[in-house]
XYZ file of C-alpha atoms in Angstrom:
425
model
C 0.000 0.000 0.000
C 1.372 3.403 -1.011
C 2.084 6.043 1.614
C -0.467 8.181 -0.247
C -3.267 5.676 0.399
C -4.576 4.494 3.732
C -6.265 1.254 4.702
C -9.756 2.743 4.751
C -12.918 0.836 3.848
C -16.628 1.717 3.608
C -18.385 2.476 6.873
C -22.071 2.596 7.745
C -23.634 6.052 7.557
C -20.854 7.872 5.701
C -21.878 10.494 3.132
C -19.675 11.540 0.237
C -20.365 15.266 0.571
C -20.450 15.529 4.378
C -18.417 18.361 5.881
C -17.811 19.874 9.274
C -17.619 23.663 9.433
C -14.760 23.314 11.925
C -12.614 21.337 9.478
C -9.644 23.179 8.008
C -9.872 21.091 4.838
C -12.971 22.784 3.408
C -12.828 23.955 -0.204
C -15.470 25.927 -2.050
C -16.753 25.191 -5.550
C -18.051 28.380 -7.150
C -21.083 28.138 -9.442
C -19.983 29.487 -12.841
C -21.322 32.842 -13.955
C -19.325 33.006 -17.189
C -18.929 29.638 -18.944
C -15.914 30.820 -20.911
C -14.099 31.798 -17.702
C -15.198 28.535 -16.054
C -13.654 26.431 -18.839
C -10.398 28.341 -18.525
C -10.396 27.844 -14.750
C -11.000 24.098 -15.133
C -8.166 23.998 -17.689
C -5.880 25.662 -15.176
C -6.969 23.254 -12.430
C -6.286 20.128 -14.498
C -3.011 21.550 -15.763
C -1.877 22.314 -12.215
C -2.833 18.805 -11.100
C -0.779 17.319 -13.937
C 2.150 19.649 -13.297
C 2.120 18.838 -9.570
C 2.273 15.089 -10.263
C 4.897 15.467 -13.014
C 7.060 17.548 -10.687
C 6.826 14.850 -8.018
C 7.837 12.175 -10.518
C 10.587 13.983 -12.367
C 11.935 16.711 -10.106
C 12.210 15.035 -6.697
C 13.969 12.001 -5.255
C 10.810 10.776 -3.527
C 9.200 8.802 -6.363
C 10.451 5.305 -7.106
C 11.094 4.151 -10.653
C 7.976 1.948 -10.790
C 5.717 4.992 -10.434
C 7.001 6.354 -13.737
C 5.400 3.356 -15.459
C 2.044 3.520 -13.699
C 1.414 7.198 -13.010
C 1.835 7.771 -16.748
C -1.787 6.922 -17.571
C -3.510 9.353 -15.236
C -0.833 11.989 -15.824
C -1.415 11.789 -19.579
C -5.154 12.216 -19.111
C -4.795 15.245 -16.812
C -2.481 17.052 -19.230
C -4.557 16.152 -22.269
C -7.799 17.230 -20.627
C -6.335 20.610 -19.666
C -5.600 21.193 -23.358
C -9.148 20.281 -24.402
C -10.643 22.596 -21.781
C -8.430 25.512 -22.823
C -9.325 25.064 -26.499
C -13.009 25.226 -25.600
C -12.433 28.246 -23.363
C -10.881 30.071 -26.338
C -13.733 28.997 -28.620
C -16.349 30.288 -26.188
C -14.768 33.740 -26.253
C -16.211 33.998 -29.764
C -19.071 31.490 -29.703
C -21.575 33.163 -27.418
C -24.989 31.482 -27.412
C -25.685 28.254 -25.522
C -27.059 26.637 -28.662
C -23.959 27.466 -30.732
C -21.678 26.325 -27.928
C -23.568 23.029 -27.645
C -23.260 22.518 -31.395
C -19.532 23.226 -31.267
C -19.027 20.645 -28.505
C -21.220 18.119 -30.313
C -19.399 18.575 -33.629
C -15.865 18.394 -32.243
C -16.369 16.162 -29.185
C -12.942 15.441 -27.595
C -10.800 15.436 -30.748
C -8.054 18.023 -30.215
C -7.186 18.230 -33.900
C -10.824 18.791 -34.845
C -11.431 21.307 -32.047
C -8.434 23.376 -33.168
C -9.507 23.230 -36.815
C -13.056 24.369 -36.006
C -11.722 26.998 -33.615
C -9.509 28.531 -36.281
C -12.571 28.730 -38.524
C -14.576 30.802 -36.053
C -11.732 32.669 -34.351
C -8.495 32.980 -36.343
C -5.515 32.685 -34.049
C -3.470 35.785 -33.203
C -0.516 33.536 -32.368
C 2.575 33.417 -34.630
C 2.355 31.046 -37.602
C 5.227 28.856 -36.374
C 3.516 28.270 -33.029
C 0.248 27.346 -34.725
C 1.962 25.056 -37.211
C 3.608 23.220 -34.305
C 0.231 22.924 -32.519
C -1.545 21.559 -35.610
C 1.086 18.877 -36.140
C 1.161 17.978 -32.449
C -2.618 17.695 -32.088
C -2.809 15.710 -35.311
C -0.346 13.195 -33.894
C -2.252 13.001 -30.588
C -5.496 12.304 -32.458
C -3.987 9.290 -34.175
C -3.778 7.602 -30.792
C -6.299 9.378 -28.585
C -9.047 10.908 -30.677
C -11.785 10.408 -28.083
C -9.898 11.160 -24.845
C -10.211 7.586 -23.587
C -6.862 5.967 -24.400
C -5.451 6.915 -21.003
C -8.641 6.289 -19.044
C -9.257 2.716 -20.201
C -6.876 -0.082 -21.233
C -8.563 -0.900 -24.544
C -11.128 0.221 -27.075
C -14.183 -1.948 -27.667
C -14.808 -2.156 -31.402
C -18.288 -3.012 -32.627
C -18.446 -4.755 -35.983
C -21.831 -5.100 -37.698
C -22.148 -7.884 -40.268
C -25.581 -7.811 -41.882
C -27.907 -8.663 -38.977
C -25.212 -9.872 -36.602
C -23.000 -7.855 -34.282
C -19.621 -8.771 -32.955
C -17.283 -7.036 -30.523
C -13.509 -7.072 -30.498
C -11.024 -5.258 -28.295
C -8.025 -3.224 -29.348
C -5.434 -2.547 -26.682
C -3.890 0.889 -26.500
C -0.316 -0.346 -26.110
C 0.162 -3.659 -27.895
C 3.915 -3.820 -27.367
C 6.358 -2.675 -24.725
C 7.053 1.029 -25.193
C 9.732 3.088 -23.440
C 8.269 6.600 -23.349
C 10.454 9.631 -22.767
C 8.306 11.026 -19.965
C 10.254 14.288 -19.723
C 9.573 15.167 -23.354
C 6.020 13.850 -23.040
C 5.237 16.259 -20.177
C 7.184 19.155 -21.692
C 5.190 18.995 -24.931
C 1.887 19.204 -23.105
C 3.221 22.137 -21.116
C 4.401 23.811 -24.317
C 0.972 23.377 -25.910
C -0.702 24.711 -22.778
C 1.573 27.768 -22.804
C 0.570 28.648 -26.380
C -3.137 28.202 -25.699
C -3.026 30.136 -22.465
C -1.375 33.094 -24.175
C -4.027 32.864 -26.885
C -6.819 32.888 -24.300
C -5.248 35.793 -22.393
C -4.678 37.691 -25.674
C -1.013 38.037 -24.788
C 1.363 39.355 -27.447
C 4.352 37.575 -25.927
C 5.811 34.723 -27.953
C 5.746 31.246 -26.446
C 9.116 29.577 -26.043
C 8.792 26.046 -24.662
C 7.737 24.463 -27.971
C 10.838 25.506 -29.931
C 13.113 22.641 -28.891
C 10.411 19.973 -29.044
C 9.275 17.846 -31.968
C 5.489 17.960 -32.600
C 5.292 14.204 -32.002
C 2.983 12.849 -29.314
C 5.118 10.003 -27.966
C 8.885 9.738 -28.330
C 10.758 6.744 -27.017
C 14.045 6.828 -25.121
C 15.294 9.363 -22.644
C 17.110 8.894 -19.355
C 16.409 5.744 -17.372
C 14.910 7.720 -14.495
C 12.751 9.694 -16.904
C 11.091 6.843 -18.795
C 7.633 5.323 -18.514
C 7.628 1.716 -19.687
C 4.140 0.592 -20.688
C 2.601 -2.254 -22.614
C 3.847 -5.304 -20.720
C 1.996 -7.879 -18.638
C 0.790 -7.250 -15.106
C -1.032 -9.662 -12.791
C -4.272 -8.284 -14.144
C -3.118 -7.723 -17.664
C -5.444 -4.970 -18.798
C -6.940 -2.947 -15.976
C -4.414 -3.079 -13.142
C -1.943 -0.434 -14.415
C -4.834 1.978 -14.884
C -6.584 1.388 -11.549
C -3.259 1.650 -9.755
C -2.362 4.877 -11.571
C -5.662 6.599 -10.891
C -5.834 5.558 -7.232
C -2.214 6.473 -6.539
C -2.317 9.885 -8.210
C -5.637 10.755 -6.541
C -4.113 9.795 -3.195
C -1.017 11.855 -3.939
C -3.103 14.953 -4.739
C -5.106 14.509 -1.541
C -1.936 14.214 0.533
C -0.345 17.173 -1.254
C -3.454 19.284 -0.591
C -3.401 18.326 3.096
C 0.267 19.205 3.460
C -0.215 22.575 1.779
C -3.256 23.429 3.894
C -1.318 22.480 7.031
C 1.351 24.964 5.882
C -1.290 27.633 5.291
C -1.011 27.573 1.475
C -4.723 27.411 0.621
C -4.288 29.114 -2.772
C -2.094 26.240 -3.991
C -4.684 23.536 -3.490
C -8.249 24.781 -3.947
C -8.205 24.010 -7.683
C -6.943 20.435 -7.227
C -10.160 19.124 -5.674
C -12.100 18.386 -8.873
C -9.139 16.675 -10.628
C -8.654 14.574 -7.465
C -12.334 13.604 -7.472
C -12.224 12.656 -11.142
C -9.178 10.438 -10.642
C -10.916 8.618 -7.790
C -14.176 8.395 -9.744
C -12.529 6.900 -12.825
C -10.752 4.390 -10.591
C -14.119 3.254 -9.193
C -15.396 2.738 -12.739
C -12.232 0.819 -13.637
C -12.498 -1.378 -10.535
C -16.115 -2.259 -11.339
C -15.135 -3.101 -14.906
C -12.167 -5.135 -13.672
C -14.542 -7.374 -11.724
C -16.921 -7.676 -14.650
C -14.337 -8.171 -17.362
C -11.719 -10.274 -15.601
C -13.424 -12.170 -12.771
C -16.950 -13.172 -13.829
C -16.080 -15.802 -16.436
C -18.630 -14.477 -18.936
C -17.824 -14.777 -22.632
C -16.116 -11.890 -24.414
C -19.165 -10.827 -26.430
C -21.346 -10.467 -23.346
C -18.629 -8.664 -21.411
C -18.083 -6.150 -24.201
C -21.794 -5.574 -24.807
C -22.490 -4.835 -21.142
C -19.577 -2.416 -20.933
C -20.769 -0.624 -24.065
C -24.339 -0.481 -22.771
C -23.480 0.738 -19.255
C -20.863 3.247 -20.471
C -19.793 5.276 -17.407
C -22.663 4.351 -15.097
C -21.386 3.450 -11.622
C -24.675 2.012 -10.374
C -25.272 0.338 -13.743
C -21.998 -1.581 -13.490
C -22.616 -2.334 -9.804
C -26.003 -3.867 -10.597
C -24.345 -6.127 -13.156
C -21.596 -7.410 -10.862
C -23.656 -7.545 -7.672
C -24.626 -11.204 -8.117
C -20.947 -12.157 -8.446
C -20.005 -10.035 -5.440
C -22.645 -11.768 -3.327
C -20.852 -15.074 -3.918
C -18.142 -13.727 -1.596
C -20.611 -13.288 1.274
C -20.275 -16.046 3.893
C -21.767 -14.337 6.937
C -24.428 -11.780 7.808
C -21.618 -9.281 8.316
C -20.504 -9.848 4.725
C -24.054 -9.265 3.499
C -24.296 -6.042 5.474
C -20.918 -4.911 4.127
C -22.128 -5.432 0.553
C -25.159 -3.243 1.308
C -22.842 -0.514 2.601
C -20.701 -0.849 -0.511
C -23.772 -0.550 -2.719
C -24.733 2.626 -0.862
C -21.301 4.078 -1.582
C -21.707 3.267 -5.295
C -25.172 4.801 -5.339
C -23.975 7.999 -3.678
C -21.159 8.448 -6.179
C -23.540 7.747 -9.050
C -25.994 10.354 -7.769
C -23.209 12.928 -7.594
C -21.812 12.113 -11.052
C -23.819 9.722 -13.197
C -22.144 10.526 -16.515
C -18.457 10.905 -15.587
C -18.560 14.587 -16.570
C -19.328 16.547 -13.394
C -15.727 16.550 -12.195
C -14.332 17.138 -15.706
C -16.406 19.974 -17.149
C -18.110 23.035 -15.667
C -21.269 22.448 -17.721
C -23.417 19.725 -19.213
C -23.712 19.267 -22.982
C -26.616 21.729 -23.056
C -24.375 24.295 -21.321
C -26.280 24.081 -18.036
C -23.800 24.311 -15.119
C -23.123 21.161 -13.121
C -22.898 23.258 -9.971
C -25.801 25.700 -10.069
C -24.971 27.093 -6.664
C -21.818 27.369 -4.582
C -20.905 24.176 -2.734
C -18.519 23.334 0.077
C -16.663 20.043 0.390
C -14.213 18.607 2.881
C -11.586 17.325 0.461
C -10.108 14.961 3.044
C -13.487 13.397 3.844
C -14.556 13.119 0.203
C -11.167 11.706 -0.772
C -11.228 9.094 1.995
C -14.812 8.147 1.052
C -13.797 7.521 -2.573
C -10.598 5.756 -1.590
C -12.525 3.450 0.744
C -14.864 2.515 -2.089
C -11.916 1.722 -4.349
C -10.190 -0.340 -1.656
C -13.360 -2.381 -1.140
C -13.848 -3.058 -4.849
C -10.209 -4.046 -5.223
C -10.598 -6.426 -2.277
C -13.613 -8.065 -3.885
C -11.747 -8.384 -7.168
C -8.839 -10.072 -5.361
C -11.206 -12.455 -3.533
C -12.912 -13.445 -6.775
C -9.535 -13.900 -8.429
C -8.433 -16.312 -5.677
C -11.741 -18.196 -5.899
C -11.403 -18.496 -9.669
C -7.830 -19.750 -9.401
C -8.899 -22.363 -6.840
C -11.788 -23.423 -9.063
C -9.458 -23.725 -12.062
C -7.023 -25.875 -10.051
C -9.826 -28.156 -8.905
C -11.075 -28.551 -12.465
C -7.557 -29.296 -13.676
C -7.055 -31.955 -11.015
C -10.437 -33.496 -11.845
C -9.617 -33.665 -15.556
C -6.194 -35.106 -14.838
C -7.710 -37.789 -12.629
C -10.324 -38.656 -15.226
C -7.675 -38.814 -17.931
C -5.536 -41.116 -15.743
C -8.493 -43.423 -15.195
C -9.163 -43.527 -18.936
C -5.529 -44.341 -19.647
C -5.596 -47.125 -17.036
C -8.543 -48.864 -18.650
């Protein structure tokens, strides 16, 4: 267990949004008055979360080498998402009406290359041509790998193939071979892109500088040994484990960092990290639920893929699917009661964020704010609540894994015995 995560598990009566006015860990979420400003603020928050984690990994002696391999996934998402948010903030400086903004989001979705192209059509960039040329090439290369902003949130894409009246699902893994990523260049390129966009948003006339020594290529291999992320090789749970570990660890690190800064009196350094922290925890819950469904239930691939496509990001939807398998682990009345508590935790998270967008964007697709009034949260309490839920789901996944291994061994021994009897006669 990492020093950033504690051995906490779901408890009866806990509420995700509970807070005590005497707590010094209270943060305030401000209901947006100007959507354009809100998108820029969210961009800054996600960028700062990514920069904080990258600094821990690459600029201190505290992180061990293994974290470079695992933190990569959540780090990549945080940086990438900050870019998407800033692009939309710039677009909404020109696109004013809610209907036009909704259409812009619908037409471009998460594709950075497409967002930039559409943006330049409605609001020609005041940035120097060389900067923009670098951005276009860089975003084009990102879109080859991560067009829909999901390559660093999930371990594979589910591909639906329709053949006449039949439908078949296949999976395509994001990294199909071992890849040694130069993490220093990887982070620096995102920071260079963010610098250009931020100057564009702020209407600054100053030239950006960070991009000049960097190739507009999304992923470069190589770099120093202590600055590489090695991805694409087998783990105990081949597909999901690196992602669940990354999201839980980085969420825990942000929570601990926020606590330390508050204890030092540096409130301004941490207030914007709350929503990125919540998203990291939330995505980990979704990944843990899908780990159980995809790797521990024994269902055939077609059914597993169909359910995951149907349930999308629904926490309670995935819980309802795996609940019958979870109940197999219950041996006592205490176990049954614990499962009820766990279900309550899942339901609470689902009610807060049913679509996996409330912690990522200031508004819904129709441009209605997610937070219509100011809200207070105790980031320590909310973080521990979400961490407890993840710990419980991981424990269930481990229990089912052990049960499945035992079952497989028993079946193997039975077949071997039957085969020996056949050979004897």
